[in-house]
Amino acid sequence: PLEGGILFGLCAIKPPFVVAPIFFALLARRPRVGMGIAVGVFALLVLSLAVGQWPAWVAAIERTLDEVGSAELVLWKQHTFFAFARSVATRKIAIGLYAVLCVAGAYLFYRQRGAQIPTLRLVGWLALGTIALSPFGYFYDALLLTIPASALWLCRERYETQRFTLLVVVAGLTFAWQHVGFFALQSGPAVGGLLVATWLLLELASSPNHGIREL
């Protein structure tokens, strides 16, 4: 767990990628994973001090978060749930909807404790959470969705037929939207964020009698 946490911490080289592992460590009550994440993030911090660009980096993060929150950024390129919520509602409402997603996801995740879930599906959950729960994530970040898509196919015998069919439809719509949104529409709400969030919740709600195995 400690070494795995350190590797997760290295995901902070792109900060949104470490959001889901932090959620995982907290909800799964794995303090050693959390310690490892802290060590990995601290190691990146120390190594980056020599670069001397921290003020510019912090300013870029603040600017990007503000642009997403104020909808000044081109939101259709985003695949996060917050981007979708912000593209259809005010900033305060979007934050509230994002909080509801986090609570719902946490509840469904916690229900899975103590049962047997293939490691590949767990990794898929982390990938879905990384995209859905991050403050911002562009279409190229959504390449991570190939992981839950692979898990869905390779672990297909572990799903109920109706749930599997529904997940395949949502996954298919997600990848279809990526292409339609990017090559054809290039405008409108960030529908990809809604689809990814739906995919995440459906995955977490699947097989409640086969929860998280000990890693």
mmCIF file of C-alpha atoms in Angstrom:
data_model
loop_
_atom_site.group_PDB
_atom_site.id
_atom_site.type_symbol
_atom_site.label_atom_id
_atom_site.label_comp_id
_atom_site.label_asym_id
_atom_site.label_seq_id
_atom_site.Cartn_x
_atom_site.Cartn_y
_atom_site.Cartn_z
ATOM 1 C CA PRO A 1 0.000 0.000 0.000
ATOM 2 C CA LEU A 2 2.776 2.471 0.833
ATOM 3 C CA GLU A 3 4.644 1.905 -2.432
ATOM 4 C CA GLY A 4 1.379 2.039 -4.373
ATOM 5 C CA GLY A 5 0.534 5.318 -2.672
ATOM 6 C CA ILE A 6 3.904 6.753 -3.663
ATOM 7 C CA LEU A 7 3.209 5.866 -7.283
ATOM 8 C CA PHE A 8 -0.226 7.473 -7.004
ATOM 9 C CA GLY A 9 1.448 10.564 -5.552
ATOM 10 C CA LEU A 10 3.571 10.880 -8.672
ATOM 11 C CA CYS A 11 0.308 11.412 -10.580
ATOM 12 C CA ALA A 12 0.393 14.909 -9.084
ATOM 13 C CA ILE A 13 2.734 15.859 -11.914
ATOM 14 C CA LYS A 14 -0.676 16.702 -13.409
ATOM 15 C CA PRO A 15 -2.654 17.676 -10.273
ATOM 16 C CA PRO A 16 -6.153 16.543 -11.382
ATOM 17 C CA PHE A 17 -4.836 12.998 -11.753
ATOM 18 C CA VAL A 18 -4.245 12.649 -8.001
ATOM 19 C CA VAL A 19 -7.798 13.617 -6.950
ATOM 20 C CA ALA A 20 -9.357 10.153 -7.343
ATOM 21 C CA PRO A 21 -6.507 8.298 -5.542
ATOM 22 C CA ILE A 22 -6.932 10.653 -2.572
ATOM 23 C CA PHE A 23 -10.673 9.890 -2.509
ATOM 24 C CA PHE A 24 -9.841 6.182 -2.685
ATOM 25 C CA ALA A 25 -7.355 6.314 0.199
ATOM 26 C CA LEU A 26 -9.820 8.190 2.413
ATOM 27 C CA LEU A 27 -12.940 6.159 1.620
ATOM 28 C CA ALA A 28 -11.188 2.781 1.676
ATOM 29 C CA ARG A 29 -9.580 3.736 5.004
ATOM 30 C CA ARG A 30 -6.095 2.943 3.748
ATOM 31 C CA PRO A 31 -3.827 5.305 5.704
ATOM 32 C CA ARG A 32 -0.654 3.765 4.263
ATOM 33 C CA VAL A 33 -1.882 4.565 0.760
ATOM 34 C CA GLY A 34 -2.572 8.125 1.923
ATOM 35 C CA MET A 35 0.916 8.345 3.447
ATOM 36 C CA GLY A 36 2.415 7.103 0.194
ATOM 37 C CA ILE A 37 0.513 9.732 -1.789
ATOM 38 C CA ALA A 38 1.825 12.425 0.556
ATOM 39 C CA VAL A 39 5.391 11.126 0.127
ATOM 40 C CA GLY A 40 5.048 11.066 -3.669
ATOM 41 C CA VAL A 41 3.650 14.589 -3.803
ATOM 42 C CA PHE A 42 6.375 15.841 -1.448
ATOM 43 C CA ALA A 43 9.062 14.200 -3.597
ATOM 44 C CA LEU A 44 7.738 16.010 -6.663
ATOM 45 C CA LEU A 45 7.688 19.258 -4.696
ATOM 46 C CA VAL A 46 11.333 18.893 -3.637
ATOM 47 C CA LEU A 47 12.515 17.878 -7.121
ATOM 48 C CA SER A 48 10.679 20.774 -8.719
ATOM 49 C CA LEU A 49 12.196 23.422 -6.464
ATOM 50 C CA ALA A 50 15.245 23.558 -8.721
ATOM 51 C CA VAL A 51 13.081 24.574 -11.660
ATOM 52 C CA GLY A 52 12.140 27.839 -9.997
ATOM 53 C CA GLN A 53 8.799 28.222 -11.775
ATOM 54 C CA TRP A 54 6.423 27.735 -8.836
ATOM 55 C CA PRO A 55 4.836 31.219 -8.989
ATOM 56 C CA ALA A 56 3.999 30.739 -12.674
ATOM 57 C CA TRP A 57 2.674 27.216 -12.026
ATOM 58 C CA VAL A 58 0.423 28.329 -9.169
ATOM 59 C CA ALA A 59 -0.811 31.263 -11.246
ATOM 60 C CA ALA A 60 -1.637 28.910 -14.138
ATOM 61 C CA ILE A 61 -3.626 26.602 -11.840
ATOM 62 C CA GLU A 62 -5.547 29.522 -10.344
ATOM 63 C CA ARG A 63 -6.250 30.941 -13.792
ATOM 64 C CA THR A 64 -7.511 27.618 -15.149
ATOM 65 C CA LEU A 65 -9.775 26.959 -12.162
ATOM 66 C CA ASP A 66 -11.185 30.465 -12.437
ATOM 67 C CA GLU A 67 -11.770 30.073 -16.179
ATOM 68 C CA VAL A 68 -13.667 26.817 -15.647
ATOM 69 C CA GLY A 69 -15.679 28.274 -12.765
ATOM 70 C CA SER A 70 -16.563 31.429 -14.669
ATOM 71 C CA ALA A 71 -17.228 29.459 -17.881
ATOM 72 C CA GLU A 72 -14.639 31.543 -19.729
ATOM 73 C CA LEU A 73 -12.874 28.347 -20.833
ATOM 74 C CA VAL A 74 -14.184 26.402 -23.832
ATOM 75 C CA LEU A 75 -16.168 23.922 -21.748
ATOM 76 C CA TRP A 76 -17.162 21.555 -24.552
ATOM 77 C CA LYS A 77 -13.556 20.338 -24.601
ATOM 78 C CA GLN A 78 -13.811 19.313 -20.941
ATOM 79 C CA HIS A 79 -14.878 15.856 -19.734
ATOM 80 C CA THR A 80 -15.406 16.594 -16.041
ATOM 81 C CA PHE A 81 -18.753 16.707 -14.301
ATOM 82 C CA PHE A 82 -18.074 20.193 -12.951
ATOM 83 C CA ALA A 83 -17.532 21.448 -16.504
ATOM 84 C CA PHE A 84 -20.884 19.976 -17.533
ATOM 85 C CA ALA A 85 -22.650 21.463 -14.499
ATOM 86 C CA ARG A 86 -21.055 24.853 -15.113
ATOM 87 C CA SER A 87 -22.028 24.767 -18.782
ATOM 88 C CA VAL A 88 -25.734 24.453 -17.888
ATOM 89 C CA ALA A 89 -25.989 26.272 -14.544
ATOM 90 C CA THR A 90 -24.556 29.099 -12.465
ATOM 91 C CA ARG A 91 -21.307 28.662 -10.570
ATOM 92 C CA LYS A 92 -22.984 28.138 -7.180
ATOM 93 C CA ILE A 93 -25.405 25.564 -8.547
ATOM 94 C CA ALA A 94 -22.564 23.806 -10.375
ATOM 95 C CA ILE A 95 -20.582 23.535 -7.132
ATOM 96 C CA GLY A 96 -23.673 22.131 -5.398
ATOM 97 C CA LEU A 97 -24.205 19.532 -8.132
ATOM 98 C CA TYR A 98 -20.536 18.574 -7.952
ATOM 99 C CA ALA A 99 -20.863 18.098 -4.179
ATOM 100 C CA VAL A 100 -23.907 15.858 -4.722
ATOM 101 C CA LEU A 101 -21.895 13.719 -7.149
ATOM 102 C CA CYS A 102 -19.048 13.379 -4.636
ATOM 103 C CA VAL A 103 -21.423 12.342 -1.838
ATOM 104 C CA ALA A 104 -23.284 9.866 -4.067
ATOM 105 C CA GLY A 105 -20.029 8.388 -5.338
ATOM 106 C CA ALA A 106 -18.628 8.113 -1.827
ATOM 107 C CA TYR A 107 -21.765 6.338 -0.595
ATOM 108 C CA LEU A 108 -21.772 3.830 -3.465
ATOM 109 C CA PHE A 109 -18.045 3.234 -3.079
ATOM 110 C CA TYR A 110 -18.370 2.646 0.655
ATOM 111 C CA ARG A 111 -21.124 0.081 0.077
ATOM 112 C CA GLN A 112 -18.608 -2.051 -1.801
ATOM 113 C CA ARG A 113 -16.278 -2.509 1.164
ATOM 114 C CA GLY A 114 -15.454 -6.076 2.126
ATOM 115 C CA ALA A 115 -16.435 -7.894 -1.066
ATOM 116 C CA GLN A 116 -14.478 -9.167 -4.058
ATOM 117 C CA ILE A 117 -13.867 -6.815 -6.976
ATOM 118 C CA PRO A 118 -11.222 -7.543 -9.646
ATOM 119 C CA THR A 119 -8.229 -5.235 -9.481
ATOM 120 C CA LEU A 120 -8.817 -4.198 -13.095
ATOM 121 C CA ARG A 121 -12.273 -2.885 -12.196
ATOM 122 C CA LEU A 122 -10.825 -0.952 -9.260
ATOM 123 C CA VAL A 123 -8.314 0.666 -11.583
ATOM 124 C CA GLY A 124 -11.186 1.456 -13.929
ATOM 125 C CA TRP A 125 -13.037 3.159 -11.073
ATOM 126 C CA LEU A 126 -9.972 5.269 -10.349
ATOM 127 C CA ALA A 127 -9.729 6.283 -14.006
ATOM 128 C CA LEU A 128 -13.423 7.202 -14.129
ATOM 129 C CA GLY A 129 -13.098 9.125 -10.872
ATOM 130 C CA THR A 130 -10.019 10.929 -12.156
ATOM 131 C CA ILE A 131 -11.953 12.284 -15.124
ATOM 132 C CA ALA A 132 -15.370 12.835 -13.511
ATOM 133 C CA LEU A 133 -14.218 14.366 -10.214
ATOM 134 C CA SER A 134 -11.292 16.481 -11.355
ATOM 135 C CA PRO A 135 -11.794 20.256 -11.544
ATOM 136 C CA PHE A 136 -10.738 20.183 -15.193
ATOM 137 C CA GLY A 137 -9.810 17.508 -17.724
ATOM 138 C CA TYR A 138 -9.449 17.931 -21.458
ATOM 139 C CA PHE A 139 -10.472 15.525 -24.214
ATOM 140 C CA TYR A 140 -6.959 14.072 -24.357
ATOM 141 C CA ASP A 141 -7.101 13.338 -20.613
ATOM 142 C CA ALA A 142 -10.170 11.241 -21.419
ATOM 143 C CA LEU A 143 -7.834 8.646 -22.942
ATOM 144 C CA LEU A 144 -7.893 7.239 -19.404
ATOM 145 C CA LEU A 145 -11.398 5.996 -20.196
ATOM 146 C CA THR A 146 -9.851 3.173 -22.203
ATOM 147 C CA ILE A 147 -9.085 1.570 -18.813
ATOM 148 C CA PRO A 148 -12.690 1.236 -17.541
ATOM 149 C CA ALA A 149 -13.780 0.313 -21.074
ATOM 150 C CA SER A 150 -11.257 -2.530 -21.067
ATOM 151 C CA ALA A 151 -12.313 -3.578 -17.572
ATOM 152 C CA LEU A 152 -15.961 -3.590 -18.629
ATOM 153 C CA TRP A 153 -15.227 -6.005 -21.459
ATOM 154 C CA LEU A 154 -12.701 -8.248 -19.726
ATOM 155 C CA CYS A 155 -14.804 -8.539 -16.540
ATOM 156 C CA ARG A 156 -18.135 -8.749 -18.369
ATOM 157 C CA GLU A 157 -19.107 -12.082 -16.780
ATOM 158 C CA ARG A 158 -19.236 -10.379 -13.372
ATOM 159 C CA TYR A 159 -22.054 -8.005 -14.355
ATOM 160 C CA GLU A 160 -25.760 -8.631 -14.449
ATOM 161 C CA THR A 161 -26.915 -8.689 -18.066
ATOM 162 C CA GLN A 162 -29.064 -5.551 -17.842
ATOM 163 C CA ARG A 163 -26.400 -3.587 -15.971
ATOM 164 C CA PHE A 164 -23.726 -4.663 -18.443
ATOM 165 C CA THR A 165 -25.892 -3.593 -21.385
ATOM 166 C CA LEU A 166 -26.574 -0.202 -19.764
ATOM 167 C CA LEU A 167 -22.874 0.344 -19.083
ATOM 168 C CA VAL A 168 -21.972 -0.562 -22.661
ATOM 169 C CA VAL A 169 -24.524 1.978 -23.921
ATOM 170 C CA VAL A 170 -23.182 4.738 -21.649
ATOM 171 C CA ALA A 171 -19.564 3.930 -22.534
ATOM 172 C CA GLY A 172 -20.433 3.891 -26.226
ATOM 173 C CA LEU A 173 -22.223 7.228 -25.975
ATOM 174 C CA THR A 174 -19.221 8.683 -24.144
ATOM 175 C CA PHE A 175 -16.769 7.749 -26.889
ATOM 176 C CA ALA A 176 -19.269 8.773 -29.584
ATOM 177 C CA TRP A 177 -19.691 12.187 -27.954
ATOM 178 C CA GLN A 178 -15.932 12.684 -27.864
ATOM 179 C CA HIS A 179 -15.810 12.416 -31.640
ATOM 180 C CA VAL A 180 -19.060 14.218 -32.438
ATOM 181 C CA GLY A 181 -18.322 17.026 -29.990
ATOM 182 C CA PHE A 182 -14.762 17.541 -31.179
ATOM 183 C CA PHE A 183 -15.106 17.096 -34.924
ATOM 184 C CA ALA A 184 -18.670 18.283 -35.572
ATOM 185 C CA LEU A 185 -20.253 20.477 -32.901
ATOM 186 C CA GLN A 186 -17.350 22.244 -31.170
ATOM 187 C CA SER A 187 -19.842 24.045 -28.951
ATOM 188 C CA GLY A 188 -22.561 23.495 -26.383
ATOM 189 C CA PRO A 189 -22.590 21.870 -22.920
ATOM 190 C CA ALA A 190 -19.821 19.550 -21.784
ATOM 191 C CA VAL A 191 -21.994 16.456 -22.243
ATOM 192 C CA GLY A 192 -18.946 14.230 -21.921
ATOM 193 C CA GLY A 193 -18.699 15.162 -18.249
ATOM 194 C CA LEU A 194 -22.280 14.057 -17.598
ATOM 195 C CA LEU A 195 -21.719 10.756 -19.400
ATOM 196 C CA VAL A 196 -18.502 9.992 -17.515
ATOM 197 C CA ALA A 197 -20.156 10.790 -14.170
ATOM 198 C CA THR A 198 -23.087 8.525 -15.081
ATOM 199 C CA TRP A 199 -20.657 5.783 -16.075
ATOM 200 C CA LEU A 200 -18.862 6.133 -12.732
ATOM 201 C CA LEU A 201 -22.052 5.937 -10.650
ATOM 202 C CA LEU A 202 -23.330 2.931 -12.618
ATOM 203 C CA GLU A 203 -20.029 1.140 -12.083
ATOM 204 C CA LEU A 204 -20.013 1.866 -8.351
ATOM 205 C CA ALA A 205 -23.635 0.717 -8.069
ATOM 206 C CA SER A 206 -22.900 -2.599 -9.799
ATOM 207 C CA SER A 207 -22.521 -5.830 -7.857
ATOM 208 C CA PRO A 208 -23.056 -4.444 -4.327
ATOM 209 C CA ASN A 209 -22.574 -7.991 -3.031
ATOM 210 C CA HIS A 210 -19.064 -8.179 -4.511
ATOM 211 C CA GLY A 211 -17.361 -5.164 -2.894
ATOM 212 C CA ILE A 212 -13.718 -4.142 -2.647
ATOM 213 C CA ARG A 213 -11.239 -6.896 -2.023
ATOM 214 C CA GLU A 214 -8.211 -6.335 0.170
ATOM 215 C CA LEU A 215 -5.270 -5.050 -1.845
#
